[in-house]
XYZ file of C-alpha atoms in Angstrom:
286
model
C 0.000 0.000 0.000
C 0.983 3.285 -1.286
C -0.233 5.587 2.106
C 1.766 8.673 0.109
C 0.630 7.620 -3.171
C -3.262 6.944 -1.935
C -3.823 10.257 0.054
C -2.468 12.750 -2.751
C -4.479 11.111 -5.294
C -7.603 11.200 -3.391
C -7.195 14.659 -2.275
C -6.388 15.945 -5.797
C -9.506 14.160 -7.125
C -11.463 15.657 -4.009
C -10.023 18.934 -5.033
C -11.602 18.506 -8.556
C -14.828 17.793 -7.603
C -17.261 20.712 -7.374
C -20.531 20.694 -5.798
C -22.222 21.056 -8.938
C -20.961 18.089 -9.944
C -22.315 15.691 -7.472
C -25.684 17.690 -6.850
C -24.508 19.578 -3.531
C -25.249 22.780 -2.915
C -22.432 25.360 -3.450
C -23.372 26.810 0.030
C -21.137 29.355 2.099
C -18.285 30.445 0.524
C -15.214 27.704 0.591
C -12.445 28.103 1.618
C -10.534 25.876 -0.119
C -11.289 23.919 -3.742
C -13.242 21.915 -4.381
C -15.534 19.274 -2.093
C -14.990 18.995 1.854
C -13.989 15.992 3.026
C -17.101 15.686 4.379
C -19.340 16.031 1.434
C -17.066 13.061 -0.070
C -16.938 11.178 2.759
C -20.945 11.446 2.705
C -20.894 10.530 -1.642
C -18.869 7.469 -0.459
C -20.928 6.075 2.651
C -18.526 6.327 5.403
C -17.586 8.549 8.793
C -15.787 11.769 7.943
C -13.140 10.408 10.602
C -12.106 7.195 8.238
C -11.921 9.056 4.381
C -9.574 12.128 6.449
C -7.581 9.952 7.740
C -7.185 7.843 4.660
C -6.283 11.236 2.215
C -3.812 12.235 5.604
C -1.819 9.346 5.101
C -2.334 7.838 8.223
C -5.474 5.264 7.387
C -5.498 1.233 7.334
C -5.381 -0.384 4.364
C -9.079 -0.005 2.755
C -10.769 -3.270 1.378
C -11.910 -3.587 -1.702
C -15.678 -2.393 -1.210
C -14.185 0.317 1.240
C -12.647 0.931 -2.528
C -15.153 0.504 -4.406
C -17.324 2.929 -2.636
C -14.622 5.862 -3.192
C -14.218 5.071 -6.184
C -17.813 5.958 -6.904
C -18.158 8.884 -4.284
C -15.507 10.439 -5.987
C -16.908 10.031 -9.328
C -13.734 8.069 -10.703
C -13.503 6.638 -14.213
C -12.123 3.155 -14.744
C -8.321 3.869 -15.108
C -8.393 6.040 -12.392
C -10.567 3.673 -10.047
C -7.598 0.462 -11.184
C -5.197 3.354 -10.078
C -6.805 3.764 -6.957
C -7.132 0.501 -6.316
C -3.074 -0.658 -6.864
C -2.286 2.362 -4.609
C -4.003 1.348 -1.698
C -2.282 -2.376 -2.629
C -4.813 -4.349 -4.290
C -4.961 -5.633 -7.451
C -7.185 -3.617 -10.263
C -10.932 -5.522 -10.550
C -10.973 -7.241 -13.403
C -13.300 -5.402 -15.988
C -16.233 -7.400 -16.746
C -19.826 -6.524 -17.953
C -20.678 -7.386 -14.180
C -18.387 -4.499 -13.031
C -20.259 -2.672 -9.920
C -19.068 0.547 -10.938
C -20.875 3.125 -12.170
C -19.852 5.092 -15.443
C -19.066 8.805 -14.461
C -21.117 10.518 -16.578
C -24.236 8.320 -15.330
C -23.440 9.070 -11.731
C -23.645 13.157 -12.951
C -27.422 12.153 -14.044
C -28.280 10.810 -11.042
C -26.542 13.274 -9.012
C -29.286 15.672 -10.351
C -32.362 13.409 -9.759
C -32.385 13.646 -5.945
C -36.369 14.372 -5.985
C -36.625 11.386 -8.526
C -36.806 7.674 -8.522
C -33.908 6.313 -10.090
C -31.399 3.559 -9.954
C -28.586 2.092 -11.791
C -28.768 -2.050 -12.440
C -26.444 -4.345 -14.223
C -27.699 -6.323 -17.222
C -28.373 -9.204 -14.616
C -30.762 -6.897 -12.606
C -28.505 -6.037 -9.763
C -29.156 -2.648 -8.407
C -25.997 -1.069 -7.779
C -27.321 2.770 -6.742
C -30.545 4.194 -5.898
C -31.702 7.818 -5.259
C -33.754 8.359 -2.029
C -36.898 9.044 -3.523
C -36.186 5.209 -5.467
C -35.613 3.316 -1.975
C -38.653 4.833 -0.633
C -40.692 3.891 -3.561
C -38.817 -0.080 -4.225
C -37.378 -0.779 -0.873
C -33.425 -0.319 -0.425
C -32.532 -3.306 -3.240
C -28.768 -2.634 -2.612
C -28.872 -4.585 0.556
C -28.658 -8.184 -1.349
C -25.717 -10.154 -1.649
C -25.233 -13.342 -3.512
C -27.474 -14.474 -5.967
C -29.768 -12.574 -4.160
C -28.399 -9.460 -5.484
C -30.410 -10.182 -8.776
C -34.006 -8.890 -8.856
C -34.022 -11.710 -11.583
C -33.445 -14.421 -9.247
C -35.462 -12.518 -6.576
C -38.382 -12.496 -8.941
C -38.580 -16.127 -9.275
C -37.129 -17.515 -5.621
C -38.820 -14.711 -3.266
C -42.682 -13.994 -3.250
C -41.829 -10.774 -1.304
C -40.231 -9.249 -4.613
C -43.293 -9.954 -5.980
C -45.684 -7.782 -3.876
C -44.808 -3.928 -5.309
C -46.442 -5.109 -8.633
C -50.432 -5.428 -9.360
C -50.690 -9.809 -9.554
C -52.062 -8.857 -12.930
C -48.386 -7.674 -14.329
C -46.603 -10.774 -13.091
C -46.601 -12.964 -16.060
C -45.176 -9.941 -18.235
C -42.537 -9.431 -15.493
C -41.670 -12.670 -15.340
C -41.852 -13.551 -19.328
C -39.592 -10.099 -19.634
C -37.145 -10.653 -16.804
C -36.739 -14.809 -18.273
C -36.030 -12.548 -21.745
C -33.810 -9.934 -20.856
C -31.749 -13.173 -18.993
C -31.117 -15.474 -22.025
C -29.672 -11.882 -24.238
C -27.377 -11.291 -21.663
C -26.263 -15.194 -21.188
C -26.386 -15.675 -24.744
C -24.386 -12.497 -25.346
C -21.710 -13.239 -22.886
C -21.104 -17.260 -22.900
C -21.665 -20.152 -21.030
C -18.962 -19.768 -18.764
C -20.755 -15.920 -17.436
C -22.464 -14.597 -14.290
C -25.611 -14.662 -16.292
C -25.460 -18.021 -17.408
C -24.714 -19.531 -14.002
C -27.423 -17.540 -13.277
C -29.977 -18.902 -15.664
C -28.917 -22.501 -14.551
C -29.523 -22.010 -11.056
C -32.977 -20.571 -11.265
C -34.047 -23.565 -13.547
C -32.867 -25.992 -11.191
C -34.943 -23.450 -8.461
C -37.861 -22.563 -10.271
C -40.503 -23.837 -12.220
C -41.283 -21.234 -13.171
C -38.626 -19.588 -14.814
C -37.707 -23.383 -16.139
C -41.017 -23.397 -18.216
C -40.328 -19.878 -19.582
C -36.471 -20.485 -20.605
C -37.471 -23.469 -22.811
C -39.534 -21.310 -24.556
C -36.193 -19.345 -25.934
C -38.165 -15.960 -26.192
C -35.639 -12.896 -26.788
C -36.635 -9.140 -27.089
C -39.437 -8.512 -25.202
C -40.195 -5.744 -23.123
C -42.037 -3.395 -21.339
C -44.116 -0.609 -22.062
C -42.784 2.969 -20.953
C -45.159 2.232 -17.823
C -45.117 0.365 -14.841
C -47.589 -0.227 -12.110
C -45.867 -0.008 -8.677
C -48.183 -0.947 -5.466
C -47.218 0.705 -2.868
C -48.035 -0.446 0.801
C -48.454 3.312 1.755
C -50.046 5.161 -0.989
C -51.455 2.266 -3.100
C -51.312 2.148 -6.813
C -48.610 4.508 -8.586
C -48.427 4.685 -12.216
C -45.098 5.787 -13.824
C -43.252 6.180 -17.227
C -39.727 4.208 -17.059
C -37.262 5.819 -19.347
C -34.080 3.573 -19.449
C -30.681 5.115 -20.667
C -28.120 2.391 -21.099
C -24.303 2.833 -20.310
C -21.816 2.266 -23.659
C -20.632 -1.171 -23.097
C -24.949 -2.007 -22.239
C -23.592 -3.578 -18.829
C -25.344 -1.071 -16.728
C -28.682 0.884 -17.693
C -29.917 3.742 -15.360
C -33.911 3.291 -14.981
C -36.000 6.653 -14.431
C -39.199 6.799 -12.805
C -41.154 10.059 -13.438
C -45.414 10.887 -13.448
C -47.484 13.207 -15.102
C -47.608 16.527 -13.365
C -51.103 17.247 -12.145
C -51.959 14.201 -11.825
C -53.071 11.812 -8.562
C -49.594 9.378 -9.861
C -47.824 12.589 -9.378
C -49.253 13.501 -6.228
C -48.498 10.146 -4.465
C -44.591 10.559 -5.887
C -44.710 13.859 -3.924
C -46.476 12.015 -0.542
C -43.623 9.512 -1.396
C -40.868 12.063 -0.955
C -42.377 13.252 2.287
C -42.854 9.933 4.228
C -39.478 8.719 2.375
C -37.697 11.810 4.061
C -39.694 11.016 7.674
C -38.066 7.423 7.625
C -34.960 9.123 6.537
C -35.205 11.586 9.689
C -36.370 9.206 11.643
C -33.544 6.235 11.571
C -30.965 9.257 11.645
C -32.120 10.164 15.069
C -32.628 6.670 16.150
C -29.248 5.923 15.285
C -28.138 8.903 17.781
C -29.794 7.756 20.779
């Protein structure tokens, strides 16, 4: 581990960073350029304490989703997250489609959809990032691991998953999720995540099994969806999907009609989304 090496490259690519491009407000005048050490610390999910001490020099060695989670705070492209990575003495992830992170220029969208519903998922249906206003509408669905991790496999292994969507929509979601499954395993061979995938959830589900020997490809869903909500009940909303380059990571957008009761519900979303917020926050200080 680099300790010189690590804390002058992440304070120089702190220093870059201005609030406008993360979505924080530009505030009080700073004193210095840049973010705070704060504000990143915050982008990156961890105490203030641990990031300063990392860009002083005088941190542990940071694991690889200690990485990981820098890497994407900081807003990092892929040379300079490898570079970040062999400084702080690991070796550079390899770069597959099922790479967890997150093209720059996508994280700049979502930076400024914080009153939106939005997420980024892999081609395999693992959410990597949501925006508040999406984990108060979906549930936090970064908190899988495993197989798990796929909405795919949660789909067809997990009734839960099941329950934010009218029963009347299931057999499209699962016919489009069982589509969407064999592109991605067909695209990226036998030996991929995606594949593995696939296998597993025939040997799992009976579903899914009966749908995969049907070998249908490109279908999809309308520009709606119908989420049920346990709190404000049916929510209808246009999905707009913008899909990275390399089509290993799409960014799915969630947005009603203003004026409407859809849009209305959003906004009662964002409220009682920002009371649980509050709410675990002071919890988590007592």
């Amino acid at each position: 581990m680099d300790q010189s090496g690590l804390a002058t490259f992440l304070r120089t690519r702190r220093e870059a960073l201005q609030p406008d491009d993360v979505g924080v407000p530009p505030g009080q005048r700073r004193r210095t350029p840049g973010l705070r050490r704060e504000e990143v610390a915050a982008l990156c999910g961890m105490s203030t304490d641990y990031y300063s001490r990392l860009e002083r020099g005088r941190g542990p060695q940071p694991s690889e989703q200690m990485l990981t989670a820098i890497a994407r705070g900081l807003r990092l492209t892929l040379d300079e997250r490898d570079h970040l990575f062999v400084l702080a003495g690991h070796n550079a992830p390899a770069r597959t489609t099922r790479d967890d992170h997150v093209n720059a220029g996508m994280m700049r969208i979502l930076d400024r959809l914080e009153d939106t519903p939005a997420q980024v998922v892999t081609a395999t249906g693992e959410t990597i990032v949501q925006t508040p206003l999406a984990v108060a509408l979906l549930g936090d669905q970064t908190r899988f691991t495993g197989l798990a991790r796929s909405v795919i496999y949660r789909w067809f292994t997990d009734a839960n998953e099941r329950t934010n969507y009218a029963p009347g929509d299931h057999p499209t979601h699962s016919r489009v999720y069982v589509a969407q499954l064999r592109t991605v395993a067909t695209r990226e061979g036998r030996g991929s995540h995606a594949a593995a995938l696939a296998a597993r959830l025939c040997a799992e589900s009976s579903e899914f099994a009966e749908l995969w020997a049907q070998h249908e490809v490109g279908i999809s869903y309308t520009n709606r969806k119908r989420i049920l909500h346990p709190q404000v009940g049916m929510i209808s909303l246009h999905c707009q999907t913008l899909v990275d380059p390399d089509q290993a990571q799409a960014l799915l957008v969630f947005t009603a009609v203003p004026g409407t009761e859809d849009h209305d519900k959003l906004r009662l979303l964002s409220v009682i989304g920002s009371q649980r917020l509050d709410a675990s926050t002071t919890a988590a200080s007592d």
